[in-house]
Amino acid sequence: MKLKDLLQYLHNDSIHLDENPVIQSIEMDSREVKAGSLFICIKGFTVDGHHYVKQAVQKGAAAILAEEFVEADVPVVIVKDTKRAMAVLADVFYGQPTHKLNLIGVTGTNGKTTTTHIIEHILNKAQKKNGLIGTMYIKIGEQTYSVKNTTPESLTLQKTFKQMVDQKVDTAVMEVSSHALHMGRVHGCDYDVAVFTNLSQDHLDYHETMEAYRQAKGLLFAQLGNRFDHKRPKFAILNLDDPATEHFSKMTTAHIISYGIEQDSDVKADNIQMTSAGTVFDLYTPKGQRKVCMKLIGKFSVYNVLAAVSACLASNIDFETIVRAIEDMEGVRGRFEVVNEGQDFTVIVDYAHTPDSLENVLTTVKQFAQNRTFVVVGCGGDRDKTKRPLMAEIATKYADESIFTSDNPRSENPIDILQDMEAGAKDQYYHSIVNREKAIYFAIANAKPGDVVLIAGKGHETYQQIGQEIFNFDDREVAKSALLELKLNQE
Ligand SMILES: CC(=O)N[C@H]1[C@@H](OP(=O)(O)OP(=O)(O)OC[C@H]2O[C@@H](n3ccc(=O)[nH]c3=O)[C@H](O)[C@@H]2O)O[C@H](CO)[C@@H](O)[C@@H]1O[C@H](C)C(=O)N[C@@H](C)C(=O)N[C@H](CCC(=O)O)C(=O)O
Ligand SMILES: Nc1ncnc2c1ncn2[C@@H]1O[C@H](COP(=O)(O)OP(=O)(O)OP(=O)(O)O)[C@@H](O)[C@H]1O
Ligand SMILES: N[C@H](CCC[C@H](N)C(=O)O)C(=O)O
Ligand SMILES: [Mg+2]
């Protein structure tokens, strides 16, 4: 594509150029620039991309898009906001791929990864070829690719959608983080279905207030567009039991499908019964009703399933297929994942890293624990500090044995993070063991028959970041080693 052909999509009359090179690729990272790239300068939180123009030109950049004048012997195009321009150009450069996909976006504080995986599983059962973008990976068919962010930057996103279109993907389902919505990473994504899971405290380091956080989440529903395309109707899937839904329903012109347990909603679960092996409930939808018997555990899992069912009904998947898929869904890696080495107590690895998710998962555990409940939990460094005392308070409120430890301390001193947690558990009974491996070993060594040990916060993660260093660390592997040691000691 020629530079001028590309730039016309910015609808900016003040851009005048003498040269018109062919643009072979668009890059926002100078290290990725190749011959013929358009290099876009982004002012980041850490560095300013404008400082990498020289490097980009040396690597063969054919043109530069910047917010301020930069010295270069290739054409330099100045715009007010390079991030916004990048979203427009990425969409055009990759042939507006989201117009060619059924695109489902899932937002909310907790349950995005789980809900996207349930949707993907249902769509697989419906013999569709699917794509998935989220915290764990980008997945196209069976092929996975590693990711840095839950919702990538617009450039990576549009490139990924183009790959999906080329590989004949039918539906792409993705997590849409509040950061991504606020930073415009998803500008240009033509969503067909937008799903809201729930809203509770997280990320106040970034959004500062709950209202700003809610507003950011609401952008997904507002961005479904203020028009009615009856050939391609848009749907907002909203959790009627969450107070934020009232706000989001006013932000969107899309057709609303509500779901819930407490309120009278379009898609509803009733008569929920839980065992340690799964959950049984009556499912009511406009397309049919059925008693569902699934392996996923807990009321929060029912919410995720209701959200997924609604999104799939909006995508015209038939009711029978949906129910069959839910019933054989195995669960998602690192989410309420049981580690079983034949021991006479239960060990669960879970990704609860917010007050609300910790409370949900602990109350679920309490419902089937035959004996005591242990929780091993920490809080991430360089993230919302105000959730630390709340998570500690919840841990001591529900668990009989709380072991506070480190999550990913990142640049913070792990002892300081522990102290922030301990402030929420004053006069309570707990243990603090800064080394996560030792904390897990301690819990497992002290568990008795019928106890449940919940290891929270890192779920599927296979690393621990302490300072700038990243160590191999997998809660499931550490738990297995601790169980093995216990077995050897008992022999
Ligand atoms: C705070 C934040 O969101 N930071 C994101 C941001 O990084 P940054 O602003 O620090 O980037 P930077 O390093 O300053 O670089 C600025 C520019 O210079 C360029 N550069 C840099 C170096 C170089 O040699 N050459 C060069 O051209 C970079 O490519 C970039 O274009 O842009 C990066 C590239 O897109 C992101 O990976 C990074 O996410 C970081 C890793 C992050 O932790 N983000 C979190 C807060 C986040 O976004 N989380 C949400 C999920 C939250 C949830 O739901 O739980 C998410 O969607 O992931
Ligand atoms: N609907 C829900 N309501 C409350 N808690 C939930 C819900 N679903 C899952 N959880 C809890 O939250 C944890 C994280 O779930 P999941 O990874 O699906 O969320 P996420 O929204 O993708 O998180 P992230 O923001 O890190 O991407 C789970 O391990 C579980 O403890
Ligand atoms: N997406 C979340 C993940 C938190 C996971 C937890 N293990 C941590 O590192 O804080 C975040 O970036 O806040
Ligand atoms: Mg996620």
Coordinates of C-alpha atoms and ligand atoms in Angstrom, one line a residue:
M1 CA 0.0 0.0 0.0
K2 CA 1.3 3.5 -0.9
L3 CA 1.8 6.0 2.0
K4 CA -0.7 8.5 0.6
D5 CA -3.4 5.9 0.0
L6 CA -3.0 4.9 3.7
L7 CA -2.9 8.5 5.0
Q8 CA -6.2 9.5 3.3
Y9 CA -8.0 7.4 6.0
L10 CA -6.8 9.9 8.6
H11 CA -9.0 12.5 6.9
N12 CA -6.5 15.2 7.8
D13 CA -6.3 17.9 5.1
S14 CA -3.1 19.4 6.5
I15 CA -0.9 16.4 5.6
H16 CA 1.1 17.3 2.4
L17 CA 3.8 15.0 1.1
D18 CA 6.1 15.1 -1.9
E19 CA 7.2 11.5 -1.6
N20 CA 5.0 8.5 -1.7
P21 CA 6.8 5.3 -0.7
V22 CA 5.3 1.9 -0.6
I23 CA 4.5 0.8 3.0
Q24 CA 5.3 -2.8 3.6
S25 CA 4.5 -2.9 7.3
I26 CA 3.5 -0.7 10.2
E27 CA 5.5 -0.8 13.4
M28 CA 5.4 0.9 16.7
D29 CA 8.6 -0.6 18.0
S30 CA 11.9 0.4 16.3
R31 CA 13.3 -3.0 17.1
E32 CA 10.7 -4.6 14.8
V33 CA 11.2 -2.2 11.9
K34 CA 12.1 -3.7 8.5
A35 CA 12.8 -2.2 5.0
G36 CA 9.7 -0.3 4.0
S37 CA 8.0 0.0 7.4
L38 CA 6.0 3.0 8.5
F39 CA 7.4 3.6 12.1
I40 CA 4.8 5.2 14.4
C41 CA 6.3 7.1 17.4
I42 CA 4.3 6.5 20.6
K43 CA 4.9 8.4 23.8
G44 CA 4.8 5.6 26.4
F45 CA 4.7 5.3 30.2
T46 CA 8.4 4.4 30.2
V47 CA 10.1 5.9 27.1
D48 CA 9.2 8.1 24.2
G49 CA 9.1 6.4 20.8
H50 CA 10.1 9.7 19.1
H51 CA 13.6 8.9 20.5
Y52 CA 13.9 5.8 18.3
V53 CA 13.4 7.4 14.9
K54 CA 17.1 7.2 14.0
Q55 CA 17.2 3.5 14.8
A56 CA 14.0 3.0 12.8
V57 CA 15.5 4.7 9.8
Q58 CA 18.7 2.8 10.0
K59 CA 16.6 -0.4 9.9
G60 CA 14.9 0.7 6.7
A61 CA 11.8 2.7 7.8
A62 CA 10.2 4.2 4.7
A63 CA 8.3 6.9 6.6
I64 CA 7.7 8.2 10.1
L65 CA 4.4 9.1 11.8
A66 CA 5.0 11.4 14.8
E67 CA 3.4 13.9 17.1
E68 CA 6.2 16.4 16.9
F69 CA 9.0 17.3 14.4
V70 CA 11.7 14.7 14.2
E71 CA 14.9 14.7 12.0
A72 CA 14.8 12.0 9.4
D73 CA 15.7 11.6 5.7
V74 CA 12.4 9.8 5.0
P75 CA 8.9 11.5 4.9
V76 CA 7.7 12.5 8.4
V77 CA 4.0 12.9 8.9
I78 CA 2.8 14.9 11.9
V79 CA -0.5 14.1 13.6
K80 CA -2.0 15.2 17.0
D81 CA -2.4 11.7 18.4
T82 CA -0.2 8.9 17.0
K83 CA -2.0 6.2 19.1
R84 CA -5.4 7.2 17.6
A85 CA -3.8 7.3 14.1
M86 CA -2.2 3.9 14.6
A87 CA -5.6 2.4 15.3
V88 CA -7.1 3.9 12.1
L89 CA -4.1 2.8 10.0
A90 CA -3.8 -0.7 11.4
D91 CA -7.5 -1.3 10.7
V92 CA -7.1 -0.1 7.1
F93 CA -3.7 -1.7 6.5
Y94 CA -5.0 -5.1 7.5
G95 CA -8.1 -4.8 5.4
Q96 CA -10.7 -4.0 8.2
P97 CA -10.6 -7.6 9.3
T98 CA -13.2 -7.2 12.1
H99 CA -15.8 -6.5 9.5
K100 CA -15.3 -10.1 8.3
L101 CA -15.5 -11.8 11.7
N102 CA -18.1 -12.4 14.3
L103 CA -16.4 -10.5 17.1
I104 CA -17.3 -11.1 20.7
G105 CA -15.7 -8.8 23.4
V106 CA -15.8 -9.7 27.1
T107 CA -15.2 -7.1 29.8
G108 CA -15.5 -7.0 33.6
T109 CA -13.3 -7.2 36.6
N110 CA -13.4 -11.0 37.1
G111 CA -14.3 -13.9 34.8
K112 CA -13.1 -12.6 31.4
T113 CA -10.6 -15.4 30.7
T114 CA -13.0 -18.0 32.0
T115 CA -16.0 -16.7 30.0
T116 CA -14.1 -16.3 26.8
H117 CA -12.9 -20.0 27.1
I118 CA -16.5 -21.2 27.8
I119 CA -17.7 -19.3 24.7
E120 CA -14.8 -20.8 22.7
H121 CA -15.7 -24.3 23.9
I122 CA -19.3 -23.9 22.9
L123 CA -18.4 -22.5 19.4
N124 CA -16.0 -25.4 18.9
K125 CA -18.9 -27.8 19.6
A126 CA -20.8 -25.9 17.0
Q127 CA -18.0 -26.9 14.5
K128 CA -16.9 -23.3 14.1
K129 CA -13.3 -22.3 13.6
N130 CA -12.5 -19.8 16.3
G131 CA -9.9 -17.3 17.5
L132 CA -9.3 -16.2 21.1
I133 CA -7.3 -13.3 22.5
G134 CA -6.7 -12.9 26.2
T135 CA -4.6 -13.1 29.3
M136 CA -3.2 -16.5 28.6
Y137 CA -2.5 -16.4 24.9
I138 CA -3.7 -15.6 21.4
K139 CA -5.2 -18.8 19.9
I140 CA -6.1 -19.4 16.3
G141 CA -7.7 -22.8 15.9
E142 CA -5.4 -25.0 18.0
Q143 CA -2.2 -22.8 17.5
T144 CA -1.3 -20.6 20.5
Y145 CA 0.9 -17.5 20.6
S146 CA 2.4 -15.8 23.7
V147 CA 1.1 -12.4 24.7
K148 CA 2.3 -9.5 26.9
N149 CA -1.1 -8.0 27.6
T150 CA -4.6 -9.3 28.1
T151 CA -5.7 -6.9 25.3
P152 CA -2.9 -6.0 22.9
E153 CA -2.2 -2.7 21.2
S154 CA -4.3 -1.9 18.1
L155 CA -1.5 -2.8 15.7
T156 CA -1.1 -6.4 17.2
L157 CA -4.8 -6.7 17.4
Q158 CA -5.6 -5.9 13.8
K159 CA -2.7 -8.0 12.6
T160 CA -4.1 -10.9 14.6
F161 CA -7.6 -10.4 13.2
K162 CA -6.1 -10.4 9.7
Q163 CA -4.4 -13.8 10.4
M164 CA -7.7 -15.1 11.7
V165 CA -9.6 -14.0 8.5
D166 CA -6.9 -15.6 6.4
Q167 CA -7.3 -18.8 8.3
K168 CA -11.1 -18.7 7.8
V169 CA -11.9 -18.1 11.4
D170 CA -15.6 -17.6 11.9
T171 CA -15.7 -16.0 15.4
A172 CA -13.1 -14.2 17.4
V173 CA -13.7 -14.0 21.1
M174 CA -11.5 -11.6 23.2
E175 CA -11.0 -10.2 26.7
V176 CA -11.3 -6.4 26.7
S177 CA -9.5 -4.9 29.6
S178 CA -10.4 -1.5 31.1
H179 CA -6.8 -0.4 30.3
A180 CA -7.3 -1.2 26.6
L181 CA -10.6 0.6 26.5
H182 CA -9.2 3.6 28.2
M183 CA -6.1 3.7 26.0
G184 CA -8.0 3.1 22.8
R185 CA -6.3 -0.2 21.9
V186 CA -9.6 -1.5 20.6
H187 CA -10.5 1.6 18.5
G188 CA -11.8 0.2 15.2
C189 CA -12.8 -3.2 16.5
D190 CA -16.3 -3.8 15.1
Y191 CA -17.8 -5.9 17.9
D192 CA -21.0 -7.8 17.2
V193 CA -21.5 -8.9 20.8
A194 CA -20.2 -7.2 24.0
V195 CA -20.3 -9.0 27.3
F196 CA -20.2 -7.6 30.8
T197 CA -19.3 -10.0 33.6
N198 CA -19.1 -7.9 36.8
L199 CA -17.6 -4.8 38.3
S200 CA -15.7 -4.7 41.6
Q201 CA -12.5 -3.1 42.9
D202 CA -9.3 -3.5 40.9
H203 CA -6.8 -1.3 39.0
L204 CA -7.4 1.9 41.1
D205 CA -3.7 2.6 40.6
Y206 CA -4.6 3.3 37.0
H207 CA -8.2 4.5 37.0
E208 CA -8.0 6.2 40.5
T209 CA -11.8 6.0 41.2
M210 CA -14.4 3.3 40.8
E211 CA -16.5 5.7 38.7
A212 CA -13.6 6.2 36.2
Y213 CA -13.1 2.4 36.1
R214 CA -16.8 1.8 35.4
Q215 CA -16.7 4.5 32.7
A216 CA -13.8 2.8 31.0
K217 CA -15.6 -0.6 31.0
G218 CA -18.7 1.2 29.6
L219 CA -16.8 2.2 26.5
L220 CA -17.2 -1.3 25.2
F221 CA -20.9 -0.9 25.1
A222 CA -20.9 2.7 23.8
Q223 CA -18.6 1.6 21.0
L224 CA -21.1 -0.9 19.7
G225 CA -22.2 2.1 17.6
N226 CA -25.2 4.4 17.6
R227 CA -26.9 2.8 14.6
F228 CA -29.1 -0.1 13.7
D229 CA -27.7 -2.5 11.1
H230 CA -30.5 -5.0 10.9
K231 CA -28.5 -7.4 8.7
R232 CA -25.8 -7.5 11.4
P233 CA -27.5 -6.7 14.7
K234 CA -25.3 -5.9 17.7
F235 CA -25.9 -7.3 21.2
A236 CA -24.9 -6.2 24.7
I237 CA -24.9 -9.1 27.2
L238 CA -25.4 -7.6 30.6
N239 CA -25.4 -9.0 34.1
L240 CA -28.6 -7.8 35.7
D241 CA -27.5 -8.7 39.2
D242 CA -24.6 -6.2 39.0
P243 CA -25.5 -2.5 39.6
A244 CA -23.2 -1.3 36.8
T245 CA -25.6 -2.8 34.3
E246 CA -28.1 0.0 34.7
H247 CA -25.4 2.4 33.6
F248 CA -24.1 0.3 30.7
S249 CA -27.6 -0.2 29.4
K250 CA -28.0 3.6 29.0
M251 CA -24.6 3.7 27.2
T252 CA -25.5 1.4 24.3
T253 CA -28.0 1.3 21.4
A254 CA -27.4 -2.4 21.0
H255 CA -30.1 -5.0 21.7
I256 CA -29.7 -6.1 25.3
I257 CA -29.8 -9.6 26.5
S258 CA -29.8 -9.7 30.3
Y259 CA -28.6 -12.6 32.4
G260 CA -28.6 -13.2 36.1
I261 CA -29.5 -15.4 39.1
E262 CA -31.2 -13.0 41.5
Q263 CA -33.1 -10.7 39.0
D264 CA -35.6 -11.8 36.5
S265 CA -33.5 -11.8 33.4
D266 CA -33.7 -13.1 29.8
V267 CA -31.2 -15.9 30.5
K268 CA -31.5 -17.1 34.1
A269 CA -30.3 -19.8 36.4
D270 CA -32.4 -21.1 39.3
N271 CA -32.3 -23.9 41.8
I272 CA -28.5 -24.0 41.9
Q273 CA -27.0 -27.0 43.8
M274 CA -23.3 -27.4 44.3
T275 CA -21.1 -30.4 45.1
S276 CA -17.3 -30.7 45.1
A277 CA -17.8 -32.5 41.7
G278 CA -19.8 -29.8 40.0
T279 CA -22.9 -27.7 39.8
V280 CA -26.5 -28.5 38.9
F281 CA -29.0 -25.8 38.0
D282 CA -32.1 -25.0 35.9
L283 CA -31.3 -22.9 32.9
Y284 CA -33.9 -20.7 31.3
T285 CA -33.4 -18.9 28.0
P286 CA -35.7 -17.5 25.3
K287 CA -34.6 -20.5 23.1
G288 CA -35.3 -23.2 25.7
Q289 CA -34.9 -24.4 29.2
R290 CA -33.1 -27.4 30.7
K291 CA -31.6 -28.9 33.9
V292 CA -27.8 -28.4 33.4
C293 CA -25.3 -30.6 35.2
M294 CA -21.8 -29.2 34.8
K295 CA -18.3 -29.8 36.1
L296 CA -17.6 -26.1 36.8
I297 CA -17.9 -25.2 40.5
G298 CA -19.5 -22.3 42.3
K299 CA -22.1 -19.6 41.9
F300 CA -19.5 -17.4 40.1
S301 CA -19.1 -20.1 37.5
V302 CA -22.8 -20.1 36.9
Y303 CA -22.6 -16.4 36.1
N304 CA -19.8 -17.0 33.6
V305 CA -21.8 -19.8 32.0
L306 CA -24.9 -17.6 31.8
A307 CA -22.8 -14.8 30.1
A308 CA -21.4 -17.4 27.7
V309 CA -24.8 -18.9 26.9
S310 CA -26.2 -15.4 26.2
A311 CA -23.3 -14.5 23.9
C312 CA -23.7 -17.8 22.0
L313 CA -27.4 -17.4 21.6
A314 CA -26.7 -13.9 20.2
S315 CA -24.3 -15.6 17.8
N316 CA -27.1 -17.9 16.6
I317 CA -25.7 -21.1 18.1
D318 CA -28.5 -23.6 18.8
F319 CA -29.6 -24.2 22.4
E320 CA -29.0 -28.0 22.4
T321 CA -25.4 -27.5 21.3
I322 CA -24.8 -24.9 23.9
V323 CA -26.1 -27.1 26.7
R324 CA -24.1 -30.1 25.5
A325 CA -20.9 -28.0 25.5
I326 CA -21.5 -26.6 29.0
E327 CA -22.0 -30.1 30.4
D328 CA -18.7 -31.4 29.1
M329 CA -16.6 -28.2 29.8
E330 CA -13.6 -29.2 31.9
G331 CA -12.6 -25.8 33.3
V332 CA -9.8 -23.4 32.5
R333 CA -6.2 -23.7 33.3
G334 CA -5.3 -22.2 36.7
R335 CA -8.9 -21.4 37.5
F336 CA -10.2 -23.5 40.4
E337 CA -7.7 -26.2 39.1
V338 CA -7.5 -29.2 41.4
V339 CA -4.0 -30.6 42.1
N340 CA -4.4 -34.3 42.9
E341 CA -1.5 -36.5 43.9
G342 CA -3.8 -39.0 45.7
Q343 CA -3.6 -37.0 49.0
D344 CA -6.5 -37.1 51.5
F345 CA -7.2 -33.3 51.3
T346 CA -8.0 -31.0 48.4
V347 CA -5.5 -28.6 46.8
I348 CA -6.9 -25.9 44.5
V349 CA -4.9 -23.4 42.4
D350 CA -6.9 -20.4 41.4
Y351 CA -6.3 -17.0 39.8
A352 CA -8.3 -14.9 42.4
H353 CA -6.3 -11.6 42.6
T354 CA -9.0 -9.2 43.6
P355 CA -11.1 -8.9 46.8
D356 CA -14.3 -9.9 45.0
S357 CA -12.8 -13.0 43.3
L358 CA -11.1 -14.1 46.5
E359 CA -14.4 -13.8 48.4
N360 CA -16.2 -15.7 45.7
V361 CA -13.8 -18.5 45.6
L362 CA -13.4 -18.9 49.3
T363 CA -17.1 -19.0 49.9
T364 CA -17.3 -21.6 47.2
V365 CA -14.6 -23.7 48.9
K366 CA -16.4 -23.3 52.3
Q367 CA -19.5 -24.9 50.8
F368 CA -17.8 -28.2 50.2
A369 CA -14.8 -28.3 52.6
Q370 CA -15.3 -31.1 55.1
N371 CA -12.7 -29.8 57.4
R372 CA -10.6 -26.6 57.6
T373 CA -9.8 -24.2 54.8
F374 CA -6.3 -22.9 54.1
V375 CA -5.6 -20.0 51.8
V376 CA -2.1 -19.1 50.5
V377 CA -2.4 -15.6 49.0
G378 CA -0.3 -12.5 48.1
C379 CA -0.8 -9.3 46.2
G380 CA 1.1 -8.1 43.1
G381 CA 3.6 -5.3 43.3
D382 CA 3.2 -2.1 41.2
R383 CA -0.6 -2.6 41.1
D384 CA -3.6 -1.3 43.1
K385 CA -2.3 -1.1 46.7
T386 CA -5.7 -0.4 48.2
K387 CA -6.9 -4.0 47.5
R388 CA -4.1 -5.5 49.7
P389 CA -5.7 -5.0 53.2
L390 CA -9.1 -5.9 51.7
M391 CA -7.8 -9.2 50.4
A392 CA -6.1 -10.0 53.7
E393 CA -9.3 -9.2 55.6
I394 CA -11.3 -11.5 53.3
A395 CA -8.7 -14.3 53.7
T396 CA -8.9 -14.2 57.5
K397 CA -12.7 -13.8 57.4
Y398 CA -13.3 -17.0 55.5
A399 CA -10.2 -19.3 55.9
D400 CA -9.3 -21.1 59.1
E401 CA -5.6 -20.8 58.2
S402 CA -4.4 -17.8 56.2
I403 CA -0.9 -17.7 54.9
F404 CA 0.1 -14.3 53.4
T405 CA 2.9 -14.5 50.9
S406 CA 4.3 -12.9 47.8
D407 CA 2.6 -12.8 44.4
N408 CA 4.7 -10.9 41.8
P409 CA 6.4 -8.2 43.9
R410 CA 7.8 -6.6 40.7
S411 CA 9.8 -3.4 41.7
E412 CA 8.3 -3.3 45.3
N413 CA 9.9 -4.7 48.5
P414 CA 7.9 -7.9 49.2
I415 CA 8.0 -7.2 52.9
D416 CA 6.2 -3.8 52.3
I417 CA 3.5 -5.6 50.3
L418 CA 3.0 -8.0 53.2
Q419 CA 2.7 -5.2 55.7
D420 CA 0.0 -3.5 53.5
M421 CA -1.9 -6.8 53.6
E422 CA -1.4 -7.3 57.4
A423 CA -3.0 -3.9 58.0
G424 CA -6.2 -5.5 56.9
A425 CA -5.9 -8.4 59.3
K426 CA -5.1 -6.6 62.6
D427 CA -5.9 -8.8 65.7
Q428 CA -6.6 -11.7 63.3
Y429 CA -4.9 -15.0 63.2
Y430 CA -2.6 -15.5 60.2
H431 CA 0.9 -16.5 59.1
S432 CA 3.2 -14.4 56.9
I433 CA 5.8 -16.3 54.9
V434 CA 7.4 -14.1 52.3
N435 CA 8.8 -16.9 50.2
R436 CA 5.9 -18.3 48.1
E437 CA 7.3 -21.8 47.7
K438 CA 7.8 -22.0 51.5
A439 CA 4.3 -20.7 52.1
I440 CA 2.8 -23.4 49.8
Y441 CA 4.9 -26.1 51.4
F442 CA 3.8 -24.9 54.9
A443 CA 0.1 -25.1 54.0
I444 CA 0.4 -28.5 52.4
A445 CA 2.6 -29.9 55.3
N446 CA -0.1 -28.8 57.8
A447 CA -3.2 -29.9 56.0
K448 CA -5.2 -32.8 57.5
P449 CA -7.7 -35.2 55.9
G450 CA -10.8 -33.3 54.6
D451 CA -9.0 -29.9 54.6
V452 CA -8.9 -27.7 51.5
V453 CA -5.8 -25.7 50.5
L454 CA -6.5 -22.8 48.2
I455 CA -3.5 -21.3 46.5
A456 CA -4.7 -18.0 45.1
G457 CA -3.5 -15.3 42.8
K458 CA -1.2 -16.8 40.1
G459 CA -3.3 -19.5 38.5
H460 CA -1.8 -20.4 35.1
E461 CA 1.3 -18.2 35.6
T462 CA 4.5 -20.0 35.2
Y463 CA 6.8 -17.3 36.5
Q464 CA 7.3 -15.0 39.5
Q465 CA 8.7 -11.5 39.0
I466 CA 10.9 -10.3 41.8
G467 CA 12.5 -6.9 41.0
Q468 CA 13.6 -7.1 37.4
E469 CA 14.2 -10.8 37.5
I470 CA 11.7 -13.4 36.3
F471 CA 12.0 -16.8 37.9
N472 CA 10.3 -20.1 36.8
F473 CA 7.4 -20.5 39.2
D474 CA 4.2 -22.5 38.8
D475 CA 1.9 -22.9 41.8
R476 CA 0.7 -26.3 40.4
E477 CA 4.2 -27.7 40.1
V478 CA 5.2 -26.4 43.5
A479 CA 2.1 -27.9 45.1
K480 CA 2.9 -31.2 43.4
S481 CA 6.4 -31.2 44.8
A482 CA 5.1 -30.4 48.2
L483 CA 2.6 -33.2 48.0
L484 CA 5.4 -35.6 46.9
E485 CA 7.6 -34.6 49.8
L486 CA 4.7 -35.1 52.2
K487 CA 4.2 -38.6 50.7
L488 CA 7.9 -39.5 51.1
N489 CA 7.9 -38.2 54.7
Q490 CA 4.8 -40.3 55.5
E491 CA 6.4 -43.5 54.1
Ligands
LIG1 C1 1.0 0.8 31.5 C2 0.8 0.1 30.2 O1 -0.3 -0.3 29.9 N1 1.9 -0.1 29.5 C3 1.9 -0.6 28.1 C4 2.7 0.2 27.2 O2 4.0 0.2 27.7 P1 4.8 1.6 27.8 O3 3.9 2.7 27.7 O4 5.7 1.5 29.0 O5 5.8 1.5 26.5 P2 7.2 2.1 26.4 O6 8.2 1.1 26.8 O7 7.2 3.4 27.1 O8 7.4 2.3 24.9 C5 6.8 3.5 24.2 C6 7.0 3.3 22.7 O9 8.4 3.2 22.4 C7 8.7 2.1 21.6 N2 10.1 1.7 21.7 C8 10.6 1.3 22.9 C9 11.9 0.9 23.0 C10 12.7 0.8 21.9 O10 13.8 0.4 21.9 N3 12.1 1.2 20.7 C11 10.8 1.6 20.6 O11 10.4 1.9 19.5 C12 7.7 1.1 22.1 O12 7.5 0.0 21.1 C13 6.4 1.9 22.3 O13 5.8 2.1 21.0 O14 2.6 -0.3 25.9 C14 3.2 -1.7 25.8 C15 3.1 -2.1 24.4 O15 1.8 -2.1 23.9 C16 2.3 -2.6 26.8 O16 2.8 -3.9 26.7 C17 2.5 -2.1 28.2 O17 1.7 -2.9 29.0 C18 2.4 -3.2 30.2 C19 3.2 -4.5 30.0 C20 1.4 -3.5 31.4 O18 1.7 -4.0 32.4 N4 0.1 -3.1 31.2 C21 -1.0 -3.4 32.1 C22 -1.2 -2.2 33.1 C23 -2.2 -3.6 31.3 O19 -2.4 -3.1 30.2 N5 -3.0 -4.6 31.8 C24 -4.3 -4.9 31.1 C25 -5.0 -6.1 31.8 C26 -5.4 -5.7 33.2 C27 -6.5 -6.7 33.7 O20 -7.6 -6.8 33.1 O21 -6.2 -7.3 34.7 C28 -4.0 -5.6 29.8 O22 -4.8 -5.4 28.9 O23 -2.9 -6.2 29.7
LIG2 N1 -17.9 -14.3 37.5 C1 -17.0 -14.2 38.5 N2 -17.2 -13.4 39.6 C2 -16.3 -13.3 40.6 N3 -15.1 -14.0 40.6 C3 -14.8 -14.7 39.5 C4 -15.7 -14.9 38.4 N4 -15.2 -15.7 37.5 C5 -14.0 -16.1 38.0 N5 -13.8 -15.5 39.2 C6 -12.6 -15.6 40.0 O1 -11.6 -14.7 39.4 C7 -10.4 -15.4 39.0 C8 -9.9 -14.9 37.7 O2 -10.8 -15.3 36.7 P1 -10.5 -15.0 35.2 O3 -9.1 -15.2 34.9 O4 -11.5 -15.6 34.4 O5 -10.7 -13.4 35.3 P2 -10.2 -12.2 34.3 O6 -11.3 -11.2 34.3 O7 -9.8 -12.8 33.0 O8 -8.9 -11.7 35.1 P3 -7.8 -10.7 34.5 O9 -8.3 -9.3 34.7 O10 -6.6 -11.0 35.3 O11 -7.6 -11.0 33.0 C9 -10.8 -16.8 39.0 O12 -9.7 -17.6 39.3 C10 -11.9 -16.9 40.1 O13 -11.3 -17.0 41.4
LIG3 N1 -4.2 -8.8 34.9 C1 -3.8 -8.7 36.3 C2 -3.1 -9.9 36.7 C3 -2.7 -9.9 38.1 C4 -2.1 -11.3 38.5 C5 -1.3 -11.3 39.7 N2 -0.6 -12.5 39.8 C6 -0.3 -10.1 39.8 O1 0.8 -10.3 39.2 O2 -0.6 -9.1 40.3 C7 -3.0 -7.4 36.6 O3 -2.1 -7.1 35.8 O4 -3.3 -6.7 37.5
MG4 MG -8.1 -12.5 32.0

